[in-house]
């Protein structure tokens, strides 16, 4: 009977060790819940990074166009700053202000009715 007692103690210690390891695996620091949360965070960050990479590519293309292409710079200078090339003549077309004439004025008399 003396051999059974130490064997029982070893079994209890092994069961306690197994319970402690399972607790750490599922609930403790670096456990399954934390790994799942971090995986979701990594997926969300990867999605955000994809959108930012696309935006950076668009801005990079615009910068490259502005650096190499004179057409884009010329278009901005003409539209935003009102600049013209040497030798060009600038014409501004101004619409005359319309004045109300007797022909344009609405009729105040109703036909067929006498005053």
PDB file of C-alpha atoms in Angstrom:
ATOM      1  CA  UNK A   1       0.000   0.000   0.000  1.00  0.00           C
ATOM      2  CA  UNK A   2       2.985   2.320   0.445  1.00  0.00           C
ATOM      3  CA  UNK A   3       3.666   2.253  -3.314  1.00  0.00           C
ATOM      4  CA  UNK A   4       0.131   3.358  -4.196  1.00  0.00           C
ATOM      5  CA  UNK A   5       0.353   6.550  -2.133  1.00  0.00           C
ATOM      6  CA  UNK A   6       3.370   8.059  -4.008  1.00  0.00           C
ATOM      7  CA  UNK A   7       1.817   6.984  -7.321  1.00  0.00           C
ATOM      8  CA  UNK A   8      -1.412   8.770  -6.401  1.00  0.00           C
ATOM      9  CA  UNK A   9       0.578  11.887  -5.452  1.00  0.00           C
ATOM     10  CA  UNK A  10       2.350  11.827  -8.842  1.00  0.00           C
ATOM     11  CA  UNK A  11      -0.981  11.456 -10.621  1.00  0.00           C
ATOM     12  CA  UNK A  12      -2.419  14.445  -8.737  1.00  0.00           C
ATOM     13  CA  UNK A  13       0.663  16.527  -9.568  1.00  0.00           C
ATOM     14  CA  UNK A  14       0.452  15.558 -13.242  1.00  0.00           C
ATOM     15  CA  UNK A  15      -3.260  16.385 -13.342  1.00  0.00           C
ATOM     16  CA  UNK A  16      -2.565  19.785 -11.715  1.00  0.00           C
ATOM     17  CA  UNK A  17       0.238  20.449 -14.201  1.00  0.00           C
ATOM     18  CA  UNK A  18      -2.047  19.524 -17.106  1.00  0.00           C
ATOM     19  CA  UNK A  19      -4.792  21.839 -15.776  1.00  0.00           C
ATOM     20  CA  UNK A  20      -2.317  24.698 -15.360  1.00  0.00           C
ATOM     21  CA  UNK A  21      -0.959  24.222 -18.909  1.00  0.00           C
ATOM     22  CA  UNK A  22      -4.486  24.119 -20.367  1.00  0.00           C
ATOM     23  CA  UNK A  23      -5.380  27.319 -18.507  1.00  0.00           C
ATOM     24  CA  UNK A  24      -2.312  29.068 -19.904  1.00  0.00           C
ATOM     25  CA  UNK A  25      -3.061  27.763 -23.398  1.00  0.00           C
ATOM     26  CA  UNK A  26      -6.658  29.016 -23.544  1.00  0.00           C
ATOM     27  CA  UNK A  27      -6.841  31.962 -21.148  1.00  0.00           C
ATOM     28  CA  UNK A  28      -3.343  33.076 -20.159  1.00  0.00           C
ATOM     29  CA  UNK A  29      -0.964  35.567 -21.754  1.00  0.00           C
ATOM     30  CA  UNK A  30      -0.332  34.551 -25.376  1.00  0.00           C
ATOM     31  CA  UNK A  31      -3.253  32.156 -25.294  1.00  0.00           C
ATOM     32  CA  UNK A  32      -5.756  31.278 -27.975  1.00  0.00           C
ATOM     33  CA  UNK A  33      -7.997  34.322 -27.334  1.00  0.00           C
ATOM     34  CA  UNK A  34      -5.119  36.740 -27.621  1.00  0.00           C
ATOM     35  CA  UNK A  35      -3.864  35.044 -30.785  1.00  0.00           C
ATOM     36  CA  UNK A  36      -7.338  35.289 -32.336  1.00  0.00           C
ATOM     37  CA  UNK A  37      -7.619  38.980 -31.415  1.00  0.00           C
ATOM     38  CA  UNK A  38      -4.172  39.706 -32.835  1.00  0.00           C
ATOM     39  CA  UNK A  39      -5.018  37.828 -36.045  1.00  0.00           C
ATOM     40  CA  UNK A  40      -8.118  39.982 -36.495  1.00  0.00           C
ATOM     41  CA  UNK A  41      -6.050  43.110 -35.842  1.00  0.00           C
ATOM     42  CA  UNK A  42      -3.440  42.020 -38.417  1.00  0.00           C
ATOM     43  CA  UNK A  43      -6.161  41.387 -41.023  1.00  0.00           C
ATOM     44  CA  UNK A  44      -7.705  44.801 -40.371  1.00  0.00           C
ATOM     45  CA  UNK A  45      -4.306  46.514 -40.620  1.00  0.00           C
ATOM     46  CA  UNK A  46      -3.508  44.671 -43.869  1.00  0.00           C
ATOM     47  CA  UNK A  47      -6.808  45.908 -45.351  1.00  0.00           C
ATOM     48  CA  UNK A  48      -6.030  49.482 -44.254  1.00  0.00           C
ATOM     49  CA  UNK A  49      -2.521  49.217 -45.679  1.00  0.00           C
ATOM     50  CA  UNK A  50      -3.919  48.107 -49.044  1.00  0.00           C
ATOM     51  CA  UNK A  51      -6.066  51.239 -49.260  1.00  0.00           C
ATOM     52  CA  UNK A  52      -3.158  53.446 -48.247  1.00  0.00           C
ATOM     53  CA  UNK A  53      -0.869  51.804 -50.819  1.00  0.00           C
ATOM     54  CA  UNK A  54      -3.415  52.544 -53.541  1.00  0.00           C
ATOM     55  CA  UNK A  55      -3.683  56.177 -52.419  1.00  0.00           C
ATOM     56  CA  UNK A  56       0.112  56.501 -52.322  1.00  0.00           C
ATOM     57  CA  UNK A  57       0.345  55.077 -55.843  1.00  0.00           C
ATOM     58  CA  UNK A  58      -2.168  57.642 -57.116  1.00  0.00           C
ATOM     59  CA  UNK A  59      -0.330  60.518 -55.438  1.00  0.00           C
ATOM     60  CA  UNK A  60       2.997  59.182 -56.719  1.00  0.00           C
ATOM     61  CA  UNK A  61       1.641  59.075 -60.259  1.00  0.00           C
ATOM     62  CA  UNK A  62       0.433  62.667 -59.959  1.00  0.00           C
ATOM     63  CA  UNK A  63       3.818  63.794 -58.600  1.00  0.00           C
ATOM     64  CA  UNK A  64       5.622  61.984 -61.423  1.00  0.00           C
ATOM     65  CA  UNK A  65       3.284  63.601 -63.954  1.00  0.00           C
ATOM     66  CA  UNK A  66       3.983  67.022 -62.497  1.00  0.00           C
ATOM     67  CA  UNK A  67       7.745  66.405 -62.496  1.00  0.00           C
ATOM     68  CA  UNK A  68       8.046  65.081 -66.037  1.00  0.00           C
ATOM     69  CA  UNK A  69       5.101  66.429 -67.971  1.00  0.00           C
ATOM     70  CA  UNK A  70       4.930  70.058 -68.956  1.00  0.00           C
ATOM     71  CA  UNK A  71       1.311  69.679 -69.991  1.00  0.00           C
ATOM     72  CA  UNK A  72       0.061  69.233 -66.437  1.00  0.00           C
ATOM     73  CA  UNK A  73       2.092  72.194 -65.168  1.00  0.00           C
ATOM     74  CA  UNK A  74       0.956  74.335 -68.085  1.00  0.00           C
ATOM     75  CA  UNK A  75      -2.674  73.417 -67.535  1.00  0.00           C
ATOM     76  CA  UNK A  76      -2.497  74.339 -63.848  1.00  0.00           C
ATOM     77  CA  UNK A  77      -0.686  77.588 -64.582  1.00  0.00           C
ATOM     78  CA  UNK A  78      -3.319  78.579 -67.134  1.00  0.00           C
ATOM     79  CA  UNK A  79      -6.387  77.610 -65.120  1.00  0.00           C
ATOM     80  CA  UNK A  80      -5.334  78.536 -61.582  1.00  0.00           C
ATOM     81  CA  UNK A  81      -2.943  81.436 -62.174  1.00  0.00           C
ATOM     82  CA  UNK A  82      -4.266  82.858 -65.460  1.00  0.00           C
ATOM     83  CA  UNK A  83      -0.839  82.696 -67.120  1.00  0.00           C
ATOM     84  CA  UNK A  84      -0.234  82.799 -70.862  1.00  0.00           C
ATOM     85  CA  UNK A  85       2.731  81.880 -73.076  1.00  0.00           C
ATOM     86  CA  UNK A  86       4.991  84.517 -74.593  1.00  0.00           C
ATOM     87  CA  UNK A  87       3.640  85.596 -77.954  1.00  0.00           C
ATOM     88  CA  UNK A  88       0.056  84.664 -77.150  1.00  0.00           C
ATOM     89  CA  UNK A  89      -2.679  87.243 -77.076  1.00  0.00           C
ATOM     90  CA  UNK A  90      -5.122  87.085 -74.238  1.00  0.00           C
ATOM     91  CA  UNK A  91      -8.735  87.872 -75.070  1.00  0.00           C
ATOM     92  CA  UNK A  92     -11.372  88.257 -72.440  1.00  0.00           C
ATOM     93  CA  UNK A  93     -14.964  87.989 -73.611  1.00  0.00           C
ATOM     94  CA  UNK A  94     -17.312  90.028 -71.480  1.00  0.00           C
ATOM     95  CA  UNK A  95     -21.025  89.642 -71.939  1.00  0.00           C
ATOM     96  CA  UNK A  96     -22.836  92.993 -71.986  1.00  0.00           C
ATOM     97  CA  UNK A  97     -25.158  93.606 -69.068  1.00  0.00           C
ATOM     98  CA  UNK A  98     -28.724  93.174 -70.276  1.00  0.00           C
ATOM     99  CA  UNK A  99     -31.001  96.174 -69.844  1.00  0.00           C
ATOM    100  CA  UNK A 100     -34.758  95.816 -69.613  1.00  0.00           C
ATOM    101  CA  UNK A 101     -36.435  97.350 -72.639  1.00  0.00           C
ATOM    102  CA  UNK A 102     -40.085  97.874 -73.413  1.00  0.00           C
ATOM    103  CA  UNK A 103     -40.054  94.710 -75.556  1.00  0.00           C
ATOM    104  CA  UNK A 104     -38.655  92.594 -72.722  1.00  0.00           C
ATOM    105  CA  UNK A 105     -40.977  93.963 -70.036  1.00  0.00           C
ATOM    106  CA  UNK A 106     -43.949  91.770 -69.195  1.00  0.00           C
ATOM    107  CA  UNK A 107     -47.377  92.957 -70.304  1.00  0.00           C
ATOM    108  CA  UNK A 108     -49.377  94.480 -67.503  1.00  0.00           C
ATOM    109  CA  UNK A 109     -52.545  94.692 -69.541  1.00  0.00           C
ATOM    110  CA  UNK A 110     -54.710  91.689 -70.120  1.00  0.00           C
ATOM    111  CA  UNK A 111     -55.990  91.526 -73.713  1.00  0.00           C
ATOM    112  CA  UNK A 112     -59.712  91.824 -74.098  1.00  0.00           C
ATOM    113  CA  UNK A 113     -60.322  93.715 -70.897  1.00  0.00           C
ATOM    114  CA  UNK A 114     -60.958  97.434 -71.049  1.00  0.00           C
ATOM    115  CA  UNK A 115     -60.000  99.704 -68.218  1.00  0.00           C
TER     116      UNK A 115
END
